[in-house]
Amino acid sequence: MTEPFEPYREWLGIEPHEMPVDHYRLLGVRRFEDDPTVIAAAADHRMLHVRSHQTGRRAVYTQKLLNELAAAKVCLLNPGSKASYDQVLQAVFFTPDAPPPIGQIAIAPFTINSQDLEVVVDDSSEDFEEEFEEQSGSNLWFVSGVIAFVLLLVTVSTVAYRLRMAKQREMQADDWQSPQIGASTLDDLNYEESEPILLYQEANGSINLDASFAQLHGPSIGLAISGNVDVIDAWESMDDWVSWAFKVVKLPPQGVFQVRVTYAARVEADGGSFVIAIGDQEKVCDVRGTGEVVTDEYFIAVPSSGVHTLAVRAKSKPSQRLMTLKSVNLAFE
């Protein structure tokens, strides 16, 4: 029976037990690498290697991997997003030390003063031997019980520690599922205009436009991290907007994609609206201000195959901020 192909292992040297990996491991550089030249060179080298398989029988695996490499490169080459990402990694990897091992029980040395000994010859040696055997048996059971208790205590402590660490990592990974929608600080956001990244269709025909791939435009909008997920935040100006460049190879029937917008908005933002546009095709979408993550679905037509740009712009904004945007997905239906 043929083993399933592992693109991470075969192309990037990442073993299955290492998954999921952080951006640094994905690019093959040391964790928290600060030299942008090293990061850029490593990303370009890996992306070039993956692209060499785009025309082979493993081509179906390339696009997802290229998108992940591009996202890692963009995140780590931007000082603002890198600082936020490193902060998350430090919380995950620099956890409190494991509980110290239980030390050996100090036992005072047992000394016998030979001067105090008195040799007594007793004819009832058989009774003495039986009594000694009984006492030895009792001591053996006592020592065995102590050892078993210590081993049990160590096992329970270790299991409890591992469960606590696993729960902590799970909570960090799931922060986006119940985000705290509050006021972001300047240190949390990246306000620099990002460079466009051309995204490709996945093997199933869908196109995933995540926040980490977005090109940001405007005076206040920025890229932030919620949990370990990149999001577009501080959408405060009507002049703020985002865009993605993508390439369509195969169109769905009638060229219509199902659009899934995943975002979160405060209660006071309810009733606002935004526009999704691809060329001349536009779709007006309402903002649901629930304070929780929601995914709204729409339909939009793409006129032809080739390179296109999807833009998201504010249309109306009843409160200070429009929304916190995670992704726009074009599903092949």
Coordinates of C-alpha atoms in Angstrom, one line a residue:
M1 CA 0.0 0.0 0.0
T2 CA 1.4 3.4 -1.0
E3 CA 2.0 5.8 1.8
P4 CA 0.3 9.2 1.5
F5 CA 2.5 12.0 0.1
E6 CA 3.7 14.5 2.8
P7 CA 4.7 17.7 1.0
Y8 CA 6.0 19.3 4.2
R9 CA 8.4 16.5 4.8
E10 CA 9.4 15.8 1.2
W11 CA 9.9 19.4 0.2
L12 CA 10.6 21.3 3.4
G13 CA 12.1 18.6 5.7
I14 CA 9.3 19.1 8.3
E15 CA 8.3 15.8 9.9
P16 CA 4.6 15.1 10.6
H17 CA 5.1 15.1 14.4
E18 CA 6.3 18.8 14.2
M19 CA 3.0 20.0 12.7
P20 CA 1.6 22.5 13.1
V21 CA 4.7 24.6 12.7
D22 CA 5.3 28.3 13.3
H23 CA 6.4 30.7 10.5
Y24 CA 10.1 30.4 11.4
R25 CA 10.2 26.6 11.2
L26 CA 8.1 26.8 7.9
L27 CA 10.8 29.1 6.4
G28 CA 13.7 27.1 7.8
V29 CA 15.2 29.8 10.0
R30 CA 15.9 30.0 13.7
R31 CA 13.0 31.0 15.9
F32 CA 12.8 34.8 16.4
E33 CA 15.3 35.5 13.6
D34 CA 15.7 39.3 13.4
D35 CA 17.6 39.7 10.1
P36 CA 15.1 40.5 7.3
T37 CA 17.7 39.5 4.7
V38 CA 17.9 36.0 6.1
I39 CA 14.2 35.7 6.3
A40 CA 13.6 36.9 2.8
A41 CA 16.3 34.7 1.3
A42 CA 14.9 31.6 3.1
A43 CA 11.4 32.3 2.0
D44 CA 12.4 32.9 -1.6
H45 CA 14.5 29.7 -1.6
R46 CA 11.7 27.6 -0.3
M47 CA 9.0 29.1 -2.6
L48 CA 11.3 28.6 -5.6
H49 CA 11.7 24.9 -4.6
V50 CA 8.0 24.4 -4.2
R51 CA 7.2 26.1 -7.5
S52 CA 9.5 23.6 -9.3
H53 CA 6.8 21.0 -8.6
Q54 CA 3.9 23.0 -10.0
T55 CA 4.0 21.2 -13.3
G56 CA 4.6 17.7 -11.9
R57 CA 2.2 15.1 -10.6
R58 CA 2.4 16.7 -7.1
A59 CA 1.2 20.1 -8.4
V60 CA -2.0 19.7 -6.4
Y61 CA 0.0 20.2 -3.2
T62 CA 1.9 23.4 -4.2
Q63 CA -0.6 26.2 -4.0
K64 CA -1.6 25.8 -0.4
L65 CA 2.1 25.5 0.6
L66 CA 3.0 28.6 -1.5
N67 CA 0.3 30.6 0.2
E68 CA 1.5 29.6 3.6
L69 CA 5.1 30.4 2.8
A70 CA 4.0 33.8 1.4
A71 CA 2.0 34.6 4.5
A72 CA 4.9 33.7 6.8
K73 CA 7.2 35.9 4.7
V74 CA 4.9 38.9 4.8
C75 CA 4.3 38.5 8.6
L76 CA 8.0 38.2 9.5
L77 CA 9.2 41.0 7.2
N78 CA 6.9 43.5 8.6
P79 CA 8.1 44.9 12.0
G80 CA 4.7 45.4 13.4
S81 CA 3.2 42.0 12.6
K82 CA 6.5 40.3 13.5
A83 CA 6.5 41.8 16.9
S84 CA 2.9 40.7 17.6
Y85 CA 3.6 37.2 16.2
D86 CA 6.7 36.9 18.3
Q87 CA 4.8 37.9 21.4
V88 CA 2.3 35.0 20.7
L89 CA 5.1 32.5 20.2
Q90 CA 6.8 33.6 23.4
A91 CA 3.6 32.9 25.3
V92 CA 3.4 29.4 23.8
F93 CA 7.0 28.3 24.0
F94 CA 8.3 30.1 27.1
T95 CA 5.8 28.6 29.4
P96 CA 6.5 28.3 33.2
D97 CA 9.0 25.7 34.1
A98 CA 7.8 22.2 34.8
P99 CA 7.2 21.3 38.4
P100 CA 10.6 20.4 40.0
P101 CA 11.1 16.7 40.5
I102 CA 10.5 15.4 44.0
G103 CA 13.9 15.3 45.7
Q104 CA 15.2 12.2 47.5
I105 CA 14.1 11.7 51.0
A106 CA 16.9 12.6 53.4
I107 CA 17.5 9.7 55.8
A108 CA 19.7 10.3 58.8
P109 CA 22.5 7.8 59.0
F110 CA 21.9 5.0 61.5
T111 CA 24.9 4.5 63.7
I112 CA 25.6 1.8 66.3
N113 CA 27.9 2.3 69.2
S114 CA 29.8 -0.9 69.6
Q115 CA 30.5 -0.1 73.2
D116 CA 26.9 -0.2 74.1
L117 CA 26.4 -3.7 72.6
E118 CA 26.1 -6.6 74.9
V119 CA 26.4 -10.0 73.5
V120 CA 23.7 -12.3 74.9
V121 CA 23.5 -15.9 74.1
D122 CA 19.9 -17.1 74.1
D123 CA 18.8 -20.7 73.5
S124 CA 15.6 -19.5 71.9
S125 CA 17.3 -18.6 68.6
E126 CA 14.5 -20.1 66.5
D127 CA 12.0 -17.7 68.1
F128 CA 14.3 -14.7 67.4
E129 CA 14.7 -15.7 63.7
E130 CA 10.9 -16.0 63.3
E131 CA 10.4 -12.6 64.9
F132 CA 13.1 -11.0 62.7
E133 CA 11.5 -12.4 59.5
E134 CA 8.1 -11.0 60.5
Q135 CA 9.6 -7.5 61.2
S136 CA 11.6 -7.6 57.9
G137 CA 8.4 -8.5 56.0
S138 CA 6.6 -5.6 57.6
N139 CA 9.4 -3.1 56.8
L140 CA 9.5 -4.3 53.2
W141 CA 5.8 -3.7 52.7
F142 CA 6.2 -0.3 54.2
V143 CA 9.1 0.7 52.0
S144 CA 7.3 -0.6 48.9
G145 CA 4.2 1.4 49.8
V146 CA 6.3 4.6 50.2
I147 CA 7.9 4.0 46.8
A148 CA 4.6 3.4 45.1
F149 CA 3.1 6.6 46.7
V150 CA 6.1 8.7 45.5
L151 CA 5.8 7.3 41.9
L152 CA 2.1 7.9 41.9
L153 CA 2.6 11.5 43.1
V154 CA 5.2 12.1 40.4
T155 CA 2.9 10.7 37.7
V156 CA 0.0 12.8 38.8
S157 CA 2.1 15.9 38.9
T158 CA 3.5 15.3 35.4
V159 CA 0.1 14.6 33.9
A160 CA -1.5 17.6 35.6
Y161 CA 1.3 19.9 34.3
R162 CA 1.0 18.5 30.7
L163 CA -2.8 19.0 30.8
R164 CA -2.4 22.5 32.0
M165 CA 0.1 23.4 29.3
A166 CA -2.1 21.7 26.6
K167 CA -5.1 23.7 27.8
Q168 CA -3.1 26.9 27.7
R169 CA -2.0 26.3 24.2
E170 CA -5.5 25.4 23.1
M171 CA -6.9 28.6 24.6
Q172 CA -4.2 30.6 22.8
A173 CA -5.0 28.9 19.5
D174 CA -8.8 29.5 20.0
D175 CA -8.7 33.1 21.0
W176 CA -10.1 34.1 17.6
Q177 CA -13.1 31.9 18.2
S178 CA -14.2 34.3 21.0
P179 CA -12.2 37.5 20.5
Q180 CA -12.0 40.4 22.9
I181 CA -13.1 43.2 20.6
G182 CA -11.6 46.2 22.3
A183 CA -9.5 49.2 21.5
S184 CA -6.2 48.3 19.9
T185 CA -3.0 50.1 20.8
L186 CA -0.6 51.5 18.3
D187 CA 1.9 48.8 19.2
D188 CA -0.6 46.1 18.3
L189 CA -1.0 47.2 14.7
N190 CA 1.0 47.5 11.5
Y191 CA 0.1 50.7 9.6
E192 CA 2.6 50.4 6.8
E193 CA 1.2 49.9 3.3
S194 CA 1.8 46.2 2.4
E195 CA 2.9 44.8 -0.9
P196 CA 0.4 42.8 -3.0
I197 CA 0.8 39.0 -3.1
L198 CA -0.7 37.0 -6.0
L199 CA -2.8 34.2 -4.6
Y200 CA -3.9 31.1 -6.5
Q201 CA -6.8 28.7 -6.4
E202 CA -6.6 25.7 -4.2
A203 CA -7.0 22.2 -5.5
N204 CA -10.8 22.3 -4.8
G205 CA -11.1 25.5 -6.8
S206 CA -11.5 27.8 -3.8
I207 CA -9.5 31.0 -3.2
N208 CA -8.6 31.9 0.4
L209 CA -8.1 35.6 1.0
D210 CA -6.7 35.7 4.6
A211 CA -5.9 38.9 6.4
S212 CA -2.2 38.1 6.3
F213 CA -2.2 38.3 2.5
A214 CA -4.2 41.5 2.3
Q215 CA -2.9 44.8 0.9
L216 CA -3.9 47.5 3.3
H217 CA -4.8 51.1 2.3
G218 CA -5.9 54.1 4.3
P219 CA -4.9 56.2 7.3
S220 CA -5.9 54.0 10.2
I221 CA -6.4 50.4 9.2
G222 CA -3.8 47.9 10.4
L223 CA -2.9 44.2 10.7
A224 CA -3.1 42.7 14.2
I225 CA -3.1 39.3 15.8
S226 CA -6.0 37.8 17.7
G227 CA -4.8 34.7 19.4
N228 CA -2.5 33.3 16.8
V229 CA -4.6 34.5 13.8
D230 CA -3.9 37.6 11.7
V231 CA -6.8 40.0 11.5
I232 CA -7.5 43.4 9.9
D233 CA -8.3 45.8 12.7
A234 CA -8.7 49.6 13.5
W235 CA -11.0 50.1 10.6
E236 CA -11.9 53.7 11.7
S237 CA -11.8 55.8 8.5
M238 CA -14.1 55.7 5.5
D239 CA -11.0 55.9 3.5
D240 CA -9.7 52.6 4.8
W241 CA -9.9 49.6 2.5
V242 CA -8.2 46.3 1.8
S243 CA -7.5 44.3 -1.4
W244 CA -6.2 41.0 -2.5
A245 CA -4.8 40.0 -5.9
F246 CA -5.6 36.5 -7.1
K247 CA -5.5 34.4 -10.2
V248 CA -8.4 32.3 -11.4
V249 CA -7.5 29.2 -13.5
K250 CA -10.8 27.5 -13.6
L251 CA -14.2 29.3 -13.3
P252 CA -17.2 27.8 -11.5
P253 CA -20.5 27.5 -13.5
Q254 CA -21.6 30.9 -14.8
G255 CA -18.4 32.3 -13.2
V256 CA -20.2 32.7 -9.8
F257 CA -18.3 32.2 -6.6
Q258 CA -19.8 31.9 -3.2
V259 CA -18.3 34.5 -1.0
R260 CA -17.8 33.8 2.7
V261 CA -16.8 36.8 4.9
T262 CA -15.6 36.0 8.4
Y263 CA -15.4 38.9 10.8
A264 CA -16.4 40.3 14.2
A265 CA -18.0 43.6 15.0
R266 CA -19.0 45.4 18.2
V267 CA -22.6 45.7 19.1
E268 CA -22.6 49.5 18.3
A269 CA -21.3 48.7 14.8
D270 CA -24.5 46.8 13.9
G271 CA -26.2 48.3 10.9
G272 CA -23.0 49.4 9.2
S273 CA -22.2 48.1 5.7
F274 CA -19.3 47.4 3.4
V275 CA -18.8 46.7 -0.3
I276 CA -17.1 43.7 -1.9
A277 CA -15.9 44.5 -5.4
I278 CA -14.3 42.5 -8.2
G279 CA -13.9 44.7 -11.2
D280 CA -17.3 46.1 -12.1
Q281 CA -19.1 43.5 -9.9
E282 CA -20.1 44.8 -6.5
K283 CA -21.9 43.3 -3.5
V284 CA -23.2 45.5 -0.6
C285 CA -22.9 43.6 2.7
D286 CA -24.4 44.4 6.1
V287 CA -22.4 44.4 9.3
R288 CA -23.8 42.2 12.1
G289 CA -22.6 43.7 15.3
T290 CA -22.8 40.8 17.7
G291 CA -19.4 41.0 19.5
E292 CA -18.7 37.5 18.2
V293 CA -17.2 35.9 15.1
V294 CA -19.7 35.5 12.3
T295 CA -19.5 34.3 8.7
D296 CA -21.8 35.8 6.1
E297 CA -22.3 34.3 2.7
Y298 CA -23.0 36.1 -0.6
F299 CA -22.5 35.4 -4.3
I300 CA -20.4 37.3 -6.8
A301 CA -19.5 36.8 -10.4
V302 CA -15.9 36.8 -11.8
P303 CA -16.0 37.7 -15.5
S304 CA -13.1 35.6 -16.7
S305 CA -10.1 33.6 -15.8
G306 CA -6.8 35.4 -15.1
V307 CA -5.6 37.9 -12.5
H308 CA -8.2 39.9 -10.6
T309 CA -8.4 42.1 -7.5
L310 CA -11.0 41.8 -4.8
A311 CA -11.5 45.0 -2.7
V312 CA -13.5 45.5 0.6
R313 CA -14.5 49.1 1.3
A314 CA -16.6 50.7 4.0
K315 CA -20.0 52.0 2.9
S316 CA -21.6 53.1 6.2
K317 CA -20.1 53.2 9.7
P318 CA -22.4 54.0 12.6
S319 CA -19.7 53.7 15.2
Q320 CA -16.0 54.4 15.5
R321 CA -14.9 51.1 13.9
L322 CA -16.4 49.1 11.1
M323 CA -15.3 45.5 12.0
T324 CA -12.4 43.2 12.6
L325 CA -11.9 41.2 9.4
K326 CA -10.4 37.7 9.4
S327 CA -10.8 36.5 5.8
V328 CA -12.8 36.4 2.6
N329 CA -13.2 33.0 1.0
L330 CA -14.3 32.5 -2.6
A331 CA -15.8 29.0 -2.6
F332 CA -16.1 27.0 -5.8
E333 CA -19.7 25.8 -5.9

